[in-house]
JSON list of C-alpha atoms in Angstrom, two decimals:
[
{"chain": "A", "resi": 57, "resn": "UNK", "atom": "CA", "xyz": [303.36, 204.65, 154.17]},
{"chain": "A", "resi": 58, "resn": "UNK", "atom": "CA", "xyz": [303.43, 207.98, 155.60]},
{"chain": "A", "resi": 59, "resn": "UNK", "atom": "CA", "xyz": [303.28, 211.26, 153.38]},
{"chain": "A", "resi": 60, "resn": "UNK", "atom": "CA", "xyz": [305.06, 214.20, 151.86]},
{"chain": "A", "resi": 61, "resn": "UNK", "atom": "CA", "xyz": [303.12, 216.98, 150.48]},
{"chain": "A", "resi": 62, "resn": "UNK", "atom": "CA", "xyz": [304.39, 219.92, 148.62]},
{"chain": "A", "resi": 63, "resn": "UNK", "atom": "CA", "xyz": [302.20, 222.78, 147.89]},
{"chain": "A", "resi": 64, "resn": "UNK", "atom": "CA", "xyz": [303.36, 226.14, 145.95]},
{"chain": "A", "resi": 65, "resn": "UNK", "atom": "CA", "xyz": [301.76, 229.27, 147.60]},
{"chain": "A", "resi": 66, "resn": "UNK", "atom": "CA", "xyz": [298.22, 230.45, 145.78]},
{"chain": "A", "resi": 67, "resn": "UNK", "atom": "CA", "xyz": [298.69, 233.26, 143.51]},
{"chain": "A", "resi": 68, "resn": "UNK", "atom": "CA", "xyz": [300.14, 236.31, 144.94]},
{"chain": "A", "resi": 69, "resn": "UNK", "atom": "CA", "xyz": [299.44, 240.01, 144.36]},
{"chain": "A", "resi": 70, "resn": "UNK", "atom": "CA", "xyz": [302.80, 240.34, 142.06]},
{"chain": "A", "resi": 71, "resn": "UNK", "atom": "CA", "xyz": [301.70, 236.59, 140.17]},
{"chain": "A", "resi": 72, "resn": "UNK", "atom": "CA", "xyz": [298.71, 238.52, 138.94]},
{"chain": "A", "resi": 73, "resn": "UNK", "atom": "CA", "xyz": [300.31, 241.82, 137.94]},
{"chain": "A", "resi": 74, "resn": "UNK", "atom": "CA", "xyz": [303.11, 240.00, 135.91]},
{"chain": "A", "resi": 75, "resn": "UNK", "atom": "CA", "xyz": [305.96, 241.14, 138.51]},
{"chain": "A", "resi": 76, "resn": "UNK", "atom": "CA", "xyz": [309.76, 239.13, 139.24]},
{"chain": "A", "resi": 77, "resn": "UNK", "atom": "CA", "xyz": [309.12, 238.59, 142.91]},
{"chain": "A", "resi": 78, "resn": "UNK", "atom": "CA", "xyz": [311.32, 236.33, 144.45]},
{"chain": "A", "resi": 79, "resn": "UNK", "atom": "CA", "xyz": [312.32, 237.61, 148.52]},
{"chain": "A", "resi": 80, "resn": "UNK", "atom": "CA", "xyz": [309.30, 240.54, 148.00]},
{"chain": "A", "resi": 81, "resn": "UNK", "atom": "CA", "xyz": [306.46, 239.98, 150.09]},
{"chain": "A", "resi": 82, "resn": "UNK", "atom": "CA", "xyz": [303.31, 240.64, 148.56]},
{"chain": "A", "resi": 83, "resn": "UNK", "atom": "CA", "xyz": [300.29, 238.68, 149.81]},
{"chain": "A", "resi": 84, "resn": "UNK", "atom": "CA", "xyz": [298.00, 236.15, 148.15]},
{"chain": "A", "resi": 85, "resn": "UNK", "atom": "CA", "xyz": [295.03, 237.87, 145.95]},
{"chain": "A", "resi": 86, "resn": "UNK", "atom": "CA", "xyz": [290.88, 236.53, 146.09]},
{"chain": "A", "resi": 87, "resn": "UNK", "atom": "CA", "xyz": [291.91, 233.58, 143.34]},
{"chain": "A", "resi": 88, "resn": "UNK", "atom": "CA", "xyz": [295.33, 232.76, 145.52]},
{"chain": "A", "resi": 89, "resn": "UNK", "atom": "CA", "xyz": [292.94, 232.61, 148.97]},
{"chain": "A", "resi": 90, "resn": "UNK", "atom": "CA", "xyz": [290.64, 230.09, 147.07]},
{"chain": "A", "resi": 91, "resn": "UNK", "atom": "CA", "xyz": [293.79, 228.03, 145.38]},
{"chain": "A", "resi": 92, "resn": "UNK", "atom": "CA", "xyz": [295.09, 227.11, 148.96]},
{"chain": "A", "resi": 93, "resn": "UNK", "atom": "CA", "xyz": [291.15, 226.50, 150.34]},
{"chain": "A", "resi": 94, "resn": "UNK", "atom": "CA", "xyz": [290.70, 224.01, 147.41]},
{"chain": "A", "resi": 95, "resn": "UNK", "atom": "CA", "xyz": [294.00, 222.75, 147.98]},
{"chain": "A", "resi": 96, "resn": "UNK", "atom": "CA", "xyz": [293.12, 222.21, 151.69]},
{"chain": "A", "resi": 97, "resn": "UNK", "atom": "CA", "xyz": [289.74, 220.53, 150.72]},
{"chain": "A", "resi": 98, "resn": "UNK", "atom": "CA", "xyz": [291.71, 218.01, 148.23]},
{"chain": "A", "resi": 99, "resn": "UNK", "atom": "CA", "xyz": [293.99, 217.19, 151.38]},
{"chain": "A", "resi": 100, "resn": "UNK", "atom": "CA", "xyz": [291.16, 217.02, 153.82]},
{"chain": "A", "resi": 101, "resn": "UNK", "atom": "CA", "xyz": [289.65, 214.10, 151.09]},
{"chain": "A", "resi": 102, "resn": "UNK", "atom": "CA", "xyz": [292.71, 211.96, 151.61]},
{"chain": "A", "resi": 103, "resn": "UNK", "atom": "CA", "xyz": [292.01, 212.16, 155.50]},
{"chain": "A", "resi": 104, "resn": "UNK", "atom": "CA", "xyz": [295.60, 212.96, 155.81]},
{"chain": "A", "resi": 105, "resn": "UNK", "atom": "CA", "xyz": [296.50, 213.80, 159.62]},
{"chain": "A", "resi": 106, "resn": "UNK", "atom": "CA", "xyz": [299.89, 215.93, 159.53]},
{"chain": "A", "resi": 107, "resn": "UNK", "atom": "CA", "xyz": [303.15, 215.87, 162.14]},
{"chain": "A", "resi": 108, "resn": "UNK", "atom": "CA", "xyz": [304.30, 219.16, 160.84]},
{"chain": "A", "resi": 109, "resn": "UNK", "atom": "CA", "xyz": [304.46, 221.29, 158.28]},
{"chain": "A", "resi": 110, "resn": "UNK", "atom": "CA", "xyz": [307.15, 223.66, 157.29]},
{"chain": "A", "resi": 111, "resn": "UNK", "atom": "CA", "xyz": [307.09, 227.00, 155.25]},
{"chain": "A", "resi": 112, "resn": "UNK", "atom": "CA", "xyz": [309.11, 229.97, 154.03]},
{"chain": "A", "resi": 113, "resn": "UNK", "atom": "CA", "xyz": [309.64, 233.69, 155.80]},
{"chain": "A", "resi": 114, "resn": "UNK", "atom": "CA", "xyz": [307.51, 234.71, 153.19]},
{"chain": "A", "resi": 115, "resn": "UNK", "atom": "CA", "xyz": [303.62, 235.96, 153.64]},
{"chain": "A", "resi": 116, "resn": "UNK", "atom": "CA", "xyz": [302.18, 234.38, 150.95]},
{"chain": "A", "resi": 117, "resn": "UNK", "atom": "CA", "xyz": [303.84, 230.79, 151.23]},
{"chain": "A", "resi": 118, "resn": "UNK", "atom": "CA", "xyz": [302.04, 231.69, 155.32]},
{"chain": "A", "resi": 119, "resn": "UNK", "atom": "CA", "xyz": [299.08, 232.30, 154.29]},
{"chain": "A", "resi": 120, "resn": "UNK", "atom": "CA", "xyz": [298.52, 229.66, 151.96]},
{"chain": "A", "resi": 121, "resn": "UNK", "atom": "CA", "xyz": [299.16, 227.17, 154.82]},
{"chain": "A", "resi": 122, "resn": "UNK", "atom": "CA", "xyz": [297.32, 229.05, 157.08]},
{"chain": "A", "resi": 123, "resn": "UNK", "atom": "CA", "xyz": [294.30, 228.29, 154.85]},
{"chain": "A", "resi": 124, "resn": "UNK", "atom": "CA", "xyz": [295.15, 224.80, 154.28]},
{"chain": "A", "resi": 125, "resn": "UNK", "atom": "CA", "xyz": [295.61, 224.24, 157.99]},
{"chain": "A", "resi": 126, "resn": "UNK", "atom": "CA", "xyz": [292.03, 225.76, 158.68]},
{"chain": "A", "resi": 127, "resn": "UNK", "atom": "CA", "xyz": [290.57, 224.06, 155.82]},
{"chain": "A", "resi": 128, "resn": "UNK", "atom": "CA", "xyz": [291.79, 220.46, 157.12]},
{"chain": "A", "resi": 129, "resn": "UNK", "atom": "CA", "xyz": [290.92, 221.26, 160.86]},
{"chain": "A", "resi": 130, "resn": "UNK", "atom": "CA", "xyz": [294.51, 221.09, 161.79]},
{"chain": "A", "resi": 131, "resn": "UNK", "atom": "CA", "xyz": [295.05, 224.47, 162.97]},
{"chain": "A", "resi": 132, "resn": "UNK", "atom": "CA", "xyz": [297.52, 223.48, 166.22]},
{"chain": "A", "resi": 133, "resn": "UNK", "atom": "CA", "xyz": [300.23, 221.79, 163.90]},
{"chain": "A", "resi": 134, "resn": "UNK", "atom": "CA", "xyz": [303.78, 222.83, 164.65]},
{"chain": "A", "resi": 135, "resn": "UNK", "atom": "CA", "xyz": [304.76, 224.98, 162.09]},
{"chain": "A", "resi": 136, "resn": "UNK", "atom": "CA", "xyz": [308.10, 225.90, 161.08]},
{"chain": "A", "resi": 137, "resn": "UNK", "atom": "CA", "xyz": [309.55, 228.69, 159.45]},
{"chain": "A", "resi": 138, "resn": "UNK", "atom": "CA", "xyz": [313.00, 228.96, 157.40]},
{"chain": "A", "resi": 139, "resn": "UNK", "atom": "CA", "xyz": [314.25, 231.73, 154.78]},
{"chain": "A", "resi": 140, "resn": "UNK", "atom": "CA", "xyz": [315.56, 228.15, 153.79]},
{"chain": "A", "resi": 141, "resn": "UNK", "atom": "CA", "xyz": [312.44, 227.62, 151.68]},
{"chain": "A", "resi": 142, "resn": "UNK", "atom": "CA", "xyz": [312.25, 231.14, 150.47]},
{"chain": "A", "resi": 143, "resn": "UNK", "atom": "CA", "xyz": [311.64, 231.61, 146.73]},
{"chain": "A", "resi": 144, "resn": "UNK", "atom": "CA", "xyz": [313.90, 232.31, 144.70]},
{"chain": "A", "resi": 145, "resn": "UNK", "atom": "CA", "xyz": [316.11, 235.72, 144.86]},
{"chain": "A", "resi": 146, "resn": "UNK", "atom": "CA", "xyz": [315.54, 237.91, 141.37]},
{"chain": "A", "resi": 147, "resn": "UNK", "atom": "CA", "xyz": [318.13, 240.17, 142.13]},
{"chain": "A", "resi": 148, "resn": "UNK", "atom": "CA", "xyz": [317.69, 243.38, 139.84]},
{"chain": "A", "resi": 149, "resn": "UNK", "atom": "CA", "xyz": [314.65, 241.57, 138.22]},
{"chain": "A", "resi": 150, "resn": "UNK", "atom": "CA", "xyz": [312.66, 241.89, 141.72]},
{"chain": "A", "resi": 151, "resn": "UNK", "atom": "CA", "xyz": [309.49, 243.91, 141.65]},
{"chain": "A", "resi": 152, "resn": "UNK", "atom": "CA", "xyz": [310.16, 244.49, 137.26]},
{"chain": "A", "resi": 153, "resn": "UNK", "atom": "CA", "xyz": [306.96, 243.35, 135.02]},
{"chain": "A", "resi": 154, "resn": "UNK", "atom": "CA", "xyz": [308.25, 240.54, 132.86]},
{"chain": "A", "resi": 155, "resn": "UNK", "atom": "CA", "xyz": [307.26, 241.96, 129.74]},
{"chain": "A", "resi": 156, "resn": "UNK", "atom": "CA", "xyz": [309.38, 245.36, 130.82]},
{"chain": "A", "resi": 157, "resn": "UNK", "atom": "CA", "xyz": [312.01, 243.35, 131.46]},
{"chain": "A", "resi": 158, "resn": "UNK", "atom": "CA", "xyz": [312.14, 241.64, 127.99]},
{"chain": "A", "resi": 159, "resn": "UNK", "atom": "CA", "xyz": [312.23, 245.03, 126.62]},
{"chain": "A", "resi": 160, "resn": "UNK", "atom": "CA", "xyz": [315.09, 246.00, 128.37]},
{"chain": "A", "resi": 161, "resn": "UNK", "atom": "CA", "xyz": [317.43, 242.99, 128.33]},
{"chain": "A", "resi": 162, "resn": "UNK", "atom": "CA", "xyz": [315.51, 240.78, 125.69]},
{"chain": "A", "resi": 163, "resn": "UNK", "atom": "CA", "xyz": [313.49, 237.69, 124.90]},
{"chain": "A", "resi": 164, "resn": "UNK", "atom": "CA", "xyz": [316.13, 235.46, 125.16]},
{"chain": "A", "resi": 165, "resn": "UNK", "atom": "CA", "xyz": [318.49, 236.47, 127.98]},
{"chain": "A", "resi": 166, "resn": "UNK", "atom": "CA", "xyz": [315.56, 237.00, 130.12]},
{"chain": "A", "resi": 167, "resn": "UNK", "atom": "CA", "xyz": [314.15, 233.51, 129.60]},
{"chain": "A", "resi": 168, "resn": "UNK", "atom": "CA", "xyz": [317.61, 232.38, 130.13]},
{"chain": "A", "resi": 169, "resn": "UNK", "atom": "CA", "xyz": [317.58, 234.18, 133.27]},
{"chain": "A", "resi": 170, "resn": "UNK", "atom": "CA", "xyz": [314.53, 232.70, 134.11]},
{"chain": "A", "resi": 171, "resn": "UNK", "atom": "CA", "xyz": [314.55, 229.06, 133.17]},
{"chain": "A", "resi": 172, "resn": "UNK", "atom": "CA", "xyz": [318.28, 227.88, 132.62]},
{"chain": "A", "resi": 173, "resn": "UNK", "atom": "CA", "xyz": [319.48, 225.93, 135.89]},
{"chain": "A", "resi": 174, "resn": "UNK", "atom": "CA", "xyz": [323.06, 227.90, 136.78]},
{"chain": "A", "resi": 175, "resn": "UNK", "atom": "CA", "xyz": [322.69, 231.27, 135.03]},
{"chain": "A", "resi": 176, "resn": "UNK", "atom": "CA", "xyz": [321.59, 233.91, 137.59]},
{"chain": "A", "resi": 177, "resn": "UNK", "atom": "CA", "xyz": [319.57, 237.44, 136.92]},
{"chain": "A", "resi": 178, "resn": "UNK", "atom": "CA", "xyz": [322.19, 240.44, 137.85]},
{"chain": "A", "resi": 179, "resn": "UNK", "atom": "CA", "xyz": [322.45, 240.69, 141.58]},
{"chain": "A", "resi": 180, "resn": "UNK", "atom": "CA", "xyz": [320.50, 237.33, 141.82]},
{"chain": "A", "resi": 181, "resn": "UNK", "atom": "CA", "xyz": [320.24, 233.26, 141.93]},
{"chain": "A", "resi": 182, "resn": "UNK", "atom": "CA", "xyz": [319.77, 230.57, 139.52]},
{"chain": "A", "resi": 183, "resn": "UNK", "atom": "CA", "xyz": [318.46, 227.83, 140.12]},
{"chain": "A", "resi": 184, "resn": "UNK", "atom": "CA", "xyz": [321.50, 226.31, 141.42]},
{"chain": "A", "resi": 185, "resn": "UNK", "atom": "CA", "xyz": [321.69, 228.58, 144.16]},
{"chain": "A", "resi": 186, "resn": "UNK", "atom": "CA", "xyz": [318.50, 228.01, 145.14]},
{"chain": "A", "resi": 187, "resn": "UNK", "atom": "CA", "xyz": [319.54, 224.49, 145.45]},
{"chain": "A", "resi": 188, "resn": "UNK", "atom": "CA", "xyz": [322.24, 224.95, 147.40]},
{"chain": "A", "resi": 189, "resn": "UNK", "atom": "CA", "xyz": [320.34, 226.16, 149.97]},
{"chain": "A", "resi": 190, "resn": "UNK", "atom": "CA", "xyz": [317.12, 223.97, 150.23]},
{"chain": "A", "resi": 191, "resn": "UNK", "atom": "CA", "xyz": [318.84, 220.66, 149.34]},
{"chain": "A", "resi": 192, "resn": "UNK", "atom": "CA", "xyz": [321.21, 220.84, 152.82]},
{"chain": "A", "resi": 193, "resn": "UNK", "atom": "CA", "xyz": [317.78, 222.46, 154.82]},
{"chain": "A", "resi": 194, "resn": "UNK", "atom": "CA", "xyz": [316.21, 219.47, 153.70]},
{"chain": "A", "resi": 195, "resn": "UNK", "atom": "CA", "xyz": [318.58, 217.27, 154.32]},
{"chain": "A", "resi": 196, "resn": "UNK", "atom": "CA", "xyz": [318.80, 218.57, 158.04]},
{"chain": "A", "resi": 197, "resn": "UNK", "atom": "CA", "xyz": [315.68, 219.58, 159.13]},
{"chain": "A", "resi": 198, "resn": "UNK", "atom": "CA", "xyz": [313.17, 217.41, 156.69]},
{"chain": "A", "resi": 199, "resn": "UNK", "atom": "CA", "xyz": [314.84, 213.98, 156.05]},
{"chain": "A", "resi": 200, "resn": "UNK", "atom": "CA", "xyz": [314.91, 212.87, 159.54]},
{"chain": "A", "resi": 201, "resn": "UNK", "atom": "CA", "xyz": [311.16, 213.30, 160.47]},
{"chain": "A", "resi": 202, "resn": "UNK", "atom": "CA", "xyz": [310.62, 211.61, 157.08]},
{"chain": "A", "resi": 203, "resn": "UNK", "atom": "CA", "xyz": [312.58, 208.41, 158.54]},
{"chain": "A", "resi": 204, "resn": "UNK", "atom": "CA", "xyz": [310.32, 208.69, 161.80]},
{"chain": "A", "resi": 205, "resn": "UNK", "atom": "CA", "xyz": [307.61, 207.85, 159.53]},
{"chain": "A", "resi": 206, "resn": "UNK", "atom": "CA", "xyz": [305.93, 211.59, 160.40]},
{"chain": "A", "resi": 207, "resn": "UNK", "atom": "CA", "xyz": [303.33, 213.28, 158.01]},
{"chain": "A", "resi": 208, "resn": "UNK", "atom": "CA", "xyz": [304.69, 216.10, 156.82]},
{"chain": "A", "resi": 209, "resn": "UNK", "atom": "CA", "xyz": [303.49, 219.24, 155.09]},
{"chain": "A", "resi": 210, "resn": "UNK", "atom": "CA", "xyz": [305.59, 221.79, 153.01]},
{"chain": "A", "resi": 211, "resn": "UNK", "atom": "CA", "xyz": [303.70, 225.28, 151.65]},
{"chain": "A", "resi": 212, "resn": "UNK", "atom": "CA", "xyz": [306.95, 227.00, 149.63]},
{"chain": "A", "resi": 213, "resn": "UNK", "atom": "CA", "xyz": [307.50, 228.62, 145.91]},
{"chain": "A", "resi": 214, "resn": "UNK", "atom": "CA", "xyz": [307.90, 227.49, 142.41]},
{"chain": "A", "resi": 215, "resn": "UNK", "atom": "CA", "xyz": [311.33, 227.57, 142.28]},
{"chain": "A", "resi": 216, "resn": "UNK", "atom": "CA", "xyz": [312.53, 226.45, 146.36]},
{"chain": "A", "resi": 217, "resn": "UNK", "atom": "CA", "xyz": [310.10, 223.35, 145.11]},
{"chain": "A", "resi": 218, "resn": "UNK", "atom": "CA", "xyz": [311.34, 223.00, 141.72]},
{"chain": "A", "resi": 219, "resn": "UNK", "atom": "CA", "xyz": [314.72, 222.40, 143.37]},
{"chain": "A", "resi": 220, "resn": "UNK", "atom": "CA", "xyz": [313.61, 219.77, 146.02]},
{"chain": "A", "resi": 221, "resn": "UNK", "atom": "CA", "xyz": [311.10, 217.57, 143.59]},
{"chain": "A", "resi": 222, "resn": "UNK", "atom": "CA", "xyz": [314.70, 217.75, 141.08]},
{"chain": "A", "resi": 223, "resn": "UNK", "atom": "CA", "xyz": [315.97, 215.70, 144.04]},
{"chain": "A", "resi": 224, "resn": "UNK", "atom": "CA", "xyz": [313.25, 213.93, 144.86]},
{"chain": "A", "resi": 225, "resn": "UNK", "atom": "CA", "xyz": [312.32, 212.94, 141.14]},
{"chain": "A", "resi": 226, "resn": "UNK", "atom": "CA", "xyz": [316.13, 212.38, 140.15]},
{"chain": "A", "resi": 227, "resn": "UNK", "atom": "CA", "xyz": [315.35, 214.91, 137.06]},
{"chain": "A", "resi": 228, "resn": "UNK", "atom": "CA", "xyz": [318.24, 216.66, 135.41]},
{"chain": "A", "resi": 229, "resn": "UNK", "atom": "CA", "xyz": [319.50, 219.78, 135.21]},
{"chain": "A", "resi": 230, "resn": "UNK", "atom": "CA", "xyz": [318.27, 219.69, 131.76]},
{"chain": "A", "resi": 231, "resn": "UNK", "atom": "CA", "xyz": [314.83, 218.64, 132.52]},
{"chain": "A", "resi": 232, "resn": "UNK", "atom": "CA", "xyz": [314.22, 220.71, 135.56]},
{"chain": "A", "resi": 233, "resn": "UNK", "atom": "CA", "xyz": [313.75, 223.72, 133.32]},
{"chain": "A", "resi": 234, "resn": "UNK", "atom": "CA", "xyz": [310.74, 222.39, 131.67]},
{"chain": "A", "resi": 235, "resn": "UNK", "atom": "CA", "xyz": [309.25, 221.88, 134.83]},
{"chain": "A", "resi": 236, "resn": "UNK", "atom": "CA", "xyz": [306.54, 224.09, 136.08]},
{"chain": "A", "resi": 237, "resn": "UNK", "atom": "CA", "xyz": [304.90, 223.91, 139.45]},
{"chain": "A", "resi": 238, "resn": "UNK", "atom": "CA", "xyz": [301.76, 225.13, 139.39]},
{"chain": "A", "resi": 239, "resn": "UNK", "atom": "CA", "xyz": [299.79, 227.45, 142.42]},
{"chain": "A", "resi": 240, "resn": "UNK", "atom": "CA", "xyz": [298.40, 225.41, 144.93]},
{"chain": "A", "resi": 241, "resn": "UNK", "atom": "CA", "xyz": [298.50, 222.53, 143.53]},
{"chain": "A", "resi": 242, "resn": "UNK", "atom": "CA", "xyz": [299.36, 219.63, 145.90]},
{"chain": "A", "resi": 243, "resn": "UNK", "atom": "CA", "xyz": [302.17, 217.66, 144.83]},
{"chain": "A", "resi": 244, "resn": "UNK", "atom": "CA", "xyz": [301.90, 214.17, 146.95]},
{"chain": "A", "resi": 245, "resn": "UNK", "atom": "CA", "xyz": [304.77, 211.68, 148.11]},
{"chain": "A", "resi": 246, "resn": "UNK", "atom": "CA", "xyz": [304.72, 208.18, 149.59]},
{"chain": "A", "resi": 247, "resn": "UNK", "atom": "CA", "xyz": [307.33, 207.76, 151.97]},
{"chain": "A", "resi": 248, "resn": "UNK", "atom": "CA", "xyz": [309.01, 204.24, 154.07]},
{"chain": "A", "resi": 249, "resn": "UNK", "atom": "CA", "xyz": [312.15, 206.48, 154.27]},
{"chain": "A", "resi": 250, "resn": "UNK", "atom": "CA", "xyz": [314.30, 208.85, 152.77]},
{"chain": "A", "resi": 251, "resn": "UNK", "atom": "CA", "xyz": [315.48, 206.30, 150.50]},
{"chain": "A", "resi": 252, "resn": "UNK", "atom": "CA", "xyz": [312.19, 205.55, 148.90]},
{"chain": "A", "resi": 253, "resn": "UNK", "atom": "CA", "xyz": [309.90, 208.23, 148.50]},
{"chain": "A", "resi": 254, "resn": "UNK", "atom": "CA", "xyz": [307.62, 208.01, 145.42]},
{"chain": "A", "resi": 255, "resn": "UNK", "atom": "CA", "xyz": [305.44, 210.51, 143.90]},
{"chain": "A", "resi": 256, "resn": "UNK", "atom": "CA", "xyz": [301.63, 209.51, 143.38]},
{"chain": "A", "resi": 257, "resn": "UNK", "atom": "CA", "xyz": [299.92, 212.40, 141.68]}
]
């Protein structure tokens, strides 16, 4: 069985102020640094030798596999990038504090904006559209080194993952907006092919 491992980035410098920050770029803070590290040292218990990894154009989805590549003595893996796997876009909500934002718009459309699957922030994506493009990059780029049987490493965001594990847990639309992914928290896949990949943890 070879593996799949998704990892959401440690926390970032706009995670801990309370900011939207979707295609920002902020970097990962002292508690994010030590997420990915313990991340890395969970990985580096399973022995698990990677093929190559993939990550977003954004720093702190980098960074966090920077760490984890250092921490599991794998520091020459072939890495690649995509704006594929970015995080979600926030539109107008980008660089807002939540709370200011439920102030302005309210409690509920702002948790709509947030959570609901096709309902977008103004100038923005839902969830859906963040689908639309990681699904078809991962149906390029990822599914056929999963049917070579590689090892293979993904460092991303809460929402680019929430879209692929919707896919590769067969949850609904419905469902998916309960789900939260949390920060460097290694989500791990058994593989034979595309066709049957199972989730362990």
């Amino acid at each position: 069985m070879s593996k799949l491992i998704l990892i959401r980035h440690g926390q970032s410098e706009w995670n801990e102020l309370n900011l939207f920050t979707g295609w920002k770029n902020p970097g990962l803070t002292k508690k994010g640094e030590k997420e990915a590290t313990d991340a890395g040292k969970l990985l580096r218990e399973k022995g698990i030798i990677f093929d190559i990894a993939f990550t977003s154009a954004l720093k702190r989805a980098q960074d966090t596999l920077t760490i984890i590549l250092k921490e599991i003595d794998q520091t020459s893996l072939k890495i690649i990038k995509d704006q594929s796997l970015n995080e979600r876009d926030y539109g107008d909500l980008s660089g807002l504090n939540k709370d200011e934002a439920r102030k302005k718009w309210g409690e509920d459309k702002v948790h709509q904006w947030r959570r609901s699957f096709d309902i977008p922030p103004p100038g923005g994506e839902s969830l859906r559209n963040t689908a639309d493009r990681v699904l078809p990059y991962y149906e390029r780029n990822i599914v056929p080194r999963i049917n070579e049987g590689l090892n293979i490493l993904i460092t991303a965001h809460g929402n680019s993952l929430r879209s692929l594990v919707m896919h590769l847990d067969n949850i609904s639309s419905e469902d998916i907006v309960k789900l939260e992914i949390g920060t460097g928290v290694p989500l791990i896949y058994e593989t034979e092919s595309s066709e049957n990949i199972k989730r362990v943890n």
